[in-house]
């Protein structure tokens, strides 16, 4: 007997009129409150964003600072 392949797909967990992709897409569009991203996906994305922010910060700190308007005085009273 063959085993059923494990899936993380939400499409298999939803029972709708037919198993067709078009119907599932329509159902998702009509019921946005019932469809949420998986915890695994949101954790992965959160981790990716943290990593991206850390890389960006490292790049900014590693880069040389340049004086944009060196001859102008710094008056913040205007």
Steps between C-alpha positions, in 0.01 A plus 500: 500500500633842411532770758341838466765768460514755780430851387510844652250622245186658635309401188480137614362593842208696361188316394307689238261408224766355273868444538581728212754778534265759353239429767760517775626835370144630492436374853818667625399827338153488659625396847820692575445476877514120491825488307816585692865433436644202681703561814798340330480748211460807721789392724719442196415840354555675835842337525586602143402861570713508816796363307448749219484791747818381672681477166383847401618645831837328461535643148417849621752482784771353278461769235702818518320811612513798269439864575211601278516877560829558679509877443151572642460565875266270689218737605194310613314814609357589155 
